[in-house]
Short mmCIF file of C-alpha atoms in Angstrom, two decimals:
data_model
loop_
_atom_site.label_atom_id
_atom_site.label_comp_id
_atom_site.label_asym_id
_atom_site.label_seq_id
_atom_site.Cartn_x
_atom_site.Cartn_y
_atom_site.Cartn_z
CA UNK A 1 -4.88 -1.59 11.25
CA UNK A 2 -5.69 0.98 13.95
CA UNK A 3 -6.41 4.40 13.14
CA UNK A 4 -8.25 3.47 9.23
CA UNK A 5 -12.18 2.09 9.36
CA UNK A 6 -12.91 0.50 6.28
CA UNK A 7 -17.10 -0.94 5.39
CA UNK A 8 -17.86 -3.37 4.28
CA UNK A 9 -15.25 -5.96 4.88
CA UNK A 10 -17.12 -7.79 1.99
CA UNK A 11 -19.32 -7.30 -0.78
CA UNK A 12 -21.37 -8.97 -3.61
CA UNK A 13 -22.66 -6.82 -6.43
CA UNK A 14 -24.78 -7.64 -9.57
CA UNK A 15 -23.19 -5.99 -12.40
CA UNK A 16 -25.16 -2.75 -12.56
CA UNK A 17 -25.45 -2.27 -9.31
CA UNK A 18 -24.06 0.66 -7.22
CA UNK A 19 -22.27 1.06 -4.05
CA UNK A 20 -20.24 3.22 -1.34
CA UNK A 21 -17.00 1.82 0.74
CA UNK A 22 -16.62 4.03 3.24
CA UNK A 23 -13.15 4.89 5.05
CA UNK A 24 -13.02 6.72 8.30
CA UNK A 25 -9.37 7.47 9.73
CA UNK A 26 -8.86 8.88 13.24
CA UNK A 27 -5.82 10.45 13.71
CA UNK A 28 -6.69 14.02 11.74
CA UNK A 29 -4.27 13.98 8.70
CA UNK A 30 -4.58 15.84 5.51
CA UNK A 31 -4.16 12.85 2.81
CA UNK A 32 -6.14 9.95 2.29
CA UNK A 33 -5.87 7.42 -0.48
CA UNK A 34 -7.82 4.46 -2.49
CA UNK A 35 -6.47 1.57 -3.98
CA UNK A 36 -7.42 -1.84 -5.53
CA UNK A 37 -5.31 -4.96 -5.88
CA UNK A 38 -6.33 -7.80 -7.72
CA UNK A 39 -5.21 -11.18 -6.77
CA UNK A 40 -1.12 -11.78 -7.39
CA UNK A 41 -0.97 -8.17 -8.37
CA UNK A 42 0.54 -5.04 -6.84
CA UNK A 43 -1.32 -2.05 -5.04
CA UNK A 44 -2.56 0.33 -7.86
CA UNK A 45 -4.03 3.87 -6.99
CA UNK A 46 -7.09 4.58 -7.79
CA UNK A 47 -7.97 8.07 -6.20
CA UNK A 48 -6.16 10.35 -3.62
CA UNK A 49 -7.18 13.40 -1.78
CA UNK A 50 -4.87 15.82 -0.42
CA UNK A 51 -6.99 17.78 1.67
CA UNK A 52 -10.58 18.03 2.98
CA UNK A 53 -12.30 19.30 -0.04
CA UNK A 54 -9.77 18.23 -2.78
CA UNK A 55 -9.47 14.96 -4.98
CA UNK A 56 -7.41 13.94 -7.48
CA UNK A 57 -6.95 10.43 -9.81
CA UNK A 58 -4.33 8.17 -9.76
CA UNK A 59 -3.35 5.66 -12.17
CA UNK A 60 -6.75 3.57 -12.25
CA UNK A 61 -9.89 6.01 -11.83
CA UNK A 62 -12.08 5.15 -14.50
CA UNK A 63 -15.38 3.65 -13.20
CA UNK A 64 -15.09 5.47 -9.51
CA UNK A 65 -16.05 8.53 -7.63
CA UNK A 66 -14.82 9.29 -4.78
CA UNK A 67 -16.04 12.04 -1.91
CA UNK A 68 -13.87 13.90 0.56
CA UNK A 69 -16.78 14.38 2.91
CA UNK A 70 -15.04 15.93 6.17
CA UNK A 71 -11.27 15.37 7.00
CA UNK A 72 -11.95 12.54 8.71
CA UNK A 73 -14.17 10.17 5.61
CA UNK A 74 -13.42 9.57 2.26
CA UNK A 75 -15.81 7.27 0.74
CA UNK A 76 -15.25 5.35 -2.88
CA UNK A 77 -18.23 4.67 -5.18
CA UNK A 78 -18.73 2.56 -7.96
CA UNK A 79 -21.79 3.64 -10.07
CA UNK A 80 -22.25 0.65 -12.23
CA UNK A 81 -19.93 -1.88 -11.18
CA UNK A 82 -18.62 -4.13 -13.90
CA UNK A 83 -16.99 -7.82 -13.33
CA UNK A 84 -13.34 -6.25 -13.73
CA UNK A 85 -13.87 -4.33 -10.60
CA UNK A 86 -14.00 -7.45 -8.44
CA UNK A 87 -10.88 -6.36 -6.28
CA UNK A 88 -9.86 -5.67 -3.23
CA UNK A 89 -9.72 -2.15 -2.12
CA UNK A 90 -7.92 -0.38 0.13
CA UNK A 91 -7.94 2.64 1.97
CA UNK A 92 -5.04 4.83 3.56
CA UNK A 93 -4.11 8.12 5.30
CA UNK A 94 -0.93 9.65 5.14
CA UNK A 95 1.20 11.70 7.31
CA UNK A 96 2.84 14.76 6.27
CA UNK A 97 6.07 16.37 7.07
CA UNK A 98 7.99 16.13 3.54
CA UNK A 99 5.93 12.84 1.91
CA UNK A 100 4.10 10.82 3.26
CA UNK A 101 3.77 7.52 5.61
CA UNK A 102 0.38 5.59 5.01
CA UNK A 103 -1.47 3.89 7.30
CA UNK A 104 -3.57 1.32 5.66
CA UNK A 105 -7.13 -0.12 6.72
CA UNK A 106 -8.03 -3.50 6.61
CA UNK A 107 -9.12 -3.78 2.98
CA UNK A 108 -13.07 -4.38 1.52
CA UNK A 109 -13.44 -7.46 -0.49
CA UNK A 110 -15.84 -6.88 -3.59
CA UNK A 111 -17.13 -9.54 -5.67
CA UNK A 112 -19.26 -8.32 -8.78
CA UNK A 113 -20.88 -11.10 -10.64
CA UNK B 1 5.52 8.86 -13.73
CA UNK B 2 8.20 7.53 -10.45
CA UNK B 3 8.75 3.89 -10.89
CA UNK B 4 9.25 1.43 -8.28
CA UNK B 5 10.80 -1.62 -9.32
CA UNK B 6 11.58 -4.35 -6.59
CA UNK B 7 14.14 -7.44 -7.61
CA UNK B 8 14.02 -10.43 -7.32
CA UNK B 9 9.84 -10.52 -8.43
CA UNK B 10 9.90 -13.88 -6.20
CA UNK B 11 12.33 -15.77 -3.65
CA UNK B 12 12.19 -19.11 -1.85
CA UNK B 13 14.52 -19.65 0.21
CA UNK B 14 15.63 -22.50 3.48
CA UNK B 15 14.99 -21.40 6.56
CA UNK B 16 18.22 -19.33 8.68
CA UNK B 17 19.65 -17.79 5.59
CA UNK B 18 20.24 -13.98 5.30
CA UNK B 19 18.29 -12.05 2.28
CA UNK B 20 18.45 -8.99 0.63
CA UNK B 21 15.31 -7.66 -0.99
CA UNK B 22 16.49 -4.36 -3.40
CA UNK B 23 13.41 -1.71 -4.48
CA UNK B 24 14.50 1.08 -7.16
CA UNK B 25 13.02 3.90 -8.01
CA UNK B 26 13.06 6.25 -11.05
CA UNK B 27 12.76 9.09 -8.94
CA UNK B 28 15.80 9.97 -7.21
CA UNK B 29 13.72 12.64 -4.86
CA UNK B 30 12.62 10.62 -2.11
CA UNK B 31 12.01 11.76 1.40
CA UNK B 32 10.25 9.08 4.04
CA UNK B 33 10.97 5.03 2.67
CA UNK B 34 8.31 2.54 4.23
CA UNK B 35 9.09 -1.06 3.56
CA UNK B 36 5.70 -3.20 4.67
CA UNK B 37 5.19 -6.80 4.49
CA UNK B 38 1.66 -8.23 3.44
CA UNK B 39 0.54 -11.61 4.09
CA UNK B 40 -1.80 -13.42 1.35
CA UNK B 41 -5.07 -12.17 2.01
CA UNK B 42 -4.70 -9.90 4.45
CA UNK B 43 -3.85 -6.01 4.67
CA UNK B 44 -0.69 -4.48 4.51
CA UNK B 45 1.70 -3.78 7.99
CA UNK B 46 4.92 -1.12 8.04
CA UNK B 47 7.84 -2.87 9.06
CA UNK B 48 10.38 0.01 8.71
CA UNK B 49 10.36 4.02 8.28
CA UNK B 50 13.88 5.66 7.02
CA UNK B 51 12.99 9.07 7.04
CA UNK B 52 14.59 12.09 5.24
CA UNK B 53 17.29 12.30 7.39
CA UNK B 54 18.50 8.68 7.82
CA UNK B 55 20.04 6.28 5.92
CA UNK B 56 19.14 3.52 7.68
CA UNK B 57 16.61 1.76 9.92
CA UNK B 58 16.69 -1.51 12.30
CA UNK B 59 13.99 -3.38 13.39
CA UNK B 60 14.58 -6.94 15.07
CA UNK B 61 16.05 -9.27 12.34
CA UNK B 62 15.26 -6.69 9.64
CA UNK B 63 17.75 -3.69 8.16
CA UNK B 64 16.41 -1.19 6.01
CA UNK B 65 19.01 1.01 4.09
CA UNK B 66 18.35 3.98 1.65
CA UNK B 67 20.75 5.77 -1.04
CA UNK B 68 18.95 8.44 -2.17
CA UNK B 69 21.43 9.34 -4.32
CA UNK B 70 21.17 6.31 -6.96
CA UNK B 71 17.30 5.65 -6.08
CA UNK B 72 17.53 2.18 -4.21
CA UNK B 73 16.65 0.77 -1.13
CA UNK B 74 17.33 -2.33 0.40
CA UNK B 75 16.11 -4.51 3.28
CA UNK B 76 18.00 -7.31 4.84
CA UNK B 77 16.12 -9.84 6.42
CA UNK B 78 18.80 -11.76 8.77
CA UNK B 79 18.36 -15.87 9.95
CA UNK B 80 15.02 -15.88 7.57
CA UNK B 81 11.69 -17.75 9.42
CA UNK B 82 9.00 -19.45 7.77
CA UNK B 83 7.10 -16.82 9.47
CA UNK B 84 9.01 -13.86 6.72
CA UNK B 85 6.95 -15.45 3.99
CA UNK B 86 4.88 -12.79 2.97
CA UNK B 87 5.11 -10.26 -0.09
CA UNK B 88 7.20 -7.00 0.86
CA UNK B 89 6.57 -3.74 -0.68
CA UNK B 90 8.42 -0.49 -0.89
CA UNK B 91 6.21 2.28 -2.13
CA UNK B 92 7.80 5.36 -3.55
CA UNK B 93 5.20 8.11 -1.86
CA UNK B 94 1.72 6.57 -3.05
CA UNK B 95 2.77 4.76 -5.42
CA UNK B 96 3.50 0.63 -5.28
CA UNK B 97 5.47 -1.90 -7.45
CA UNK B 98 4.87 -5.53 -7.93
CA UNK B 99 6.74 -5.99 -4.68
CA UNK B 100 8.70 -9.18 -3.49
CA UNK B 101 7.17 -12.48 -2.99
CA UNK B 102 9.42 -14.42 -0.01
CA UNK B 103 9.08 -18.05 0.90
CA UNK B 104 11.17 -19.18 3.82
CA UNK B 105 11.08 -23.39 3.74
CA UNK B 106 11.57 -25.00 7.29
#
């Protein structure tokens, strides 16, 4: 999964507790993009960011913030983490030119008991 | 809200037979297709780009087609592997369905 950092690889929360993935890409593109997918199910988006600066939710943002720090990060937080966010989340960059072609990072594995 | 619906939900087939995996969308305005394949537990790998321009894409034993014009896609896997067992996806921009669950059987 060259070009998308993703840390931790895995994670064990109480439920309560707080935390930060963080999701570095290298190649300089505008969009980036967080998802979870629980086991047997699809990819479902959670947040997206457009450009440096900008976020926006997708279909499953309740219970994360998420921070466009530079063009290069965009980190994922869960204030309180709850049992139904044990997931796995992904991040992503996309290309432009006329939609976009994501790049995906190796996924973070979170476990909240 | 685009849609992406991919048919059949699940497949198992013998090994060396020809597939076809179909992904609709509700959205007829597509530009750039990606089909990726992602084995179980692990991350998720592009196998094919049709851009906005093609209709088409080839890739090994794989064929990726795109009509734009009735919102499908296909990809044809030819003499199927136990190795093609993996779930394939075709996300319409950011957004994923269920995708396709393949088992190839030696």
């Amino acid at each position: 999964n060259a070009g998308v950092t993703q840390t931790p690889k895995f994670q064990v929360l109480k439920t309560g507790q707080s935390m930060t993935l963080q999701c570095a890409q290298d190649m300089n593109h505008n969009s980036m993009y967080w998802y979870r997918q629980d086991p047997g199910m699809g990819l479902r988006l959670i947040y997206y960011s457009a450009s440096e600066g900008t976020t926006d939710k997708g279909e499953v943002p309740n219970g994360y913030n998420v921070s466009r720090l530079n063009k290069r990060e965009f980190s994922l937080r869960l204030e309180s983490a709850a049992p139904s966010q044990t997931s796995v989340y992904f991040c992503a960059y996309g290309r432009s030119s006329g939609a976009n072609v994501l790049t995906f990072g190796a996924g973070s594995r979170l476990t909240v008991l | 809200k685009q849609e992406v619906t991919q048919i059949p939900a699940a497949l198992s087939v013998p090994e060396g037979e020809n597939l076809v995996l179909n992904c609709s969308f509700t959205d007829s305005a597509i530009y750039n297709l990606q089909w990726f394949r992602q084995d179980p537990g692990k991350g998720l790998t592009s196998l094919l780009l049709i851009q906005s321009s093609q209709r088409e894409q080839t890739s090994g034993r794989l064929n990726a087609s795109l009509d734009k014009s009735s919102g499908r896609s296909t990809l044809y896997i030819a003499a199927s592997q136990p190795g093609d067992s993996a779930t394939y996806l075709c996300p319409l921009g950011a957004r994923f369905g269920a995708g396709t669950r393949l088992t190839v059987k030696p």
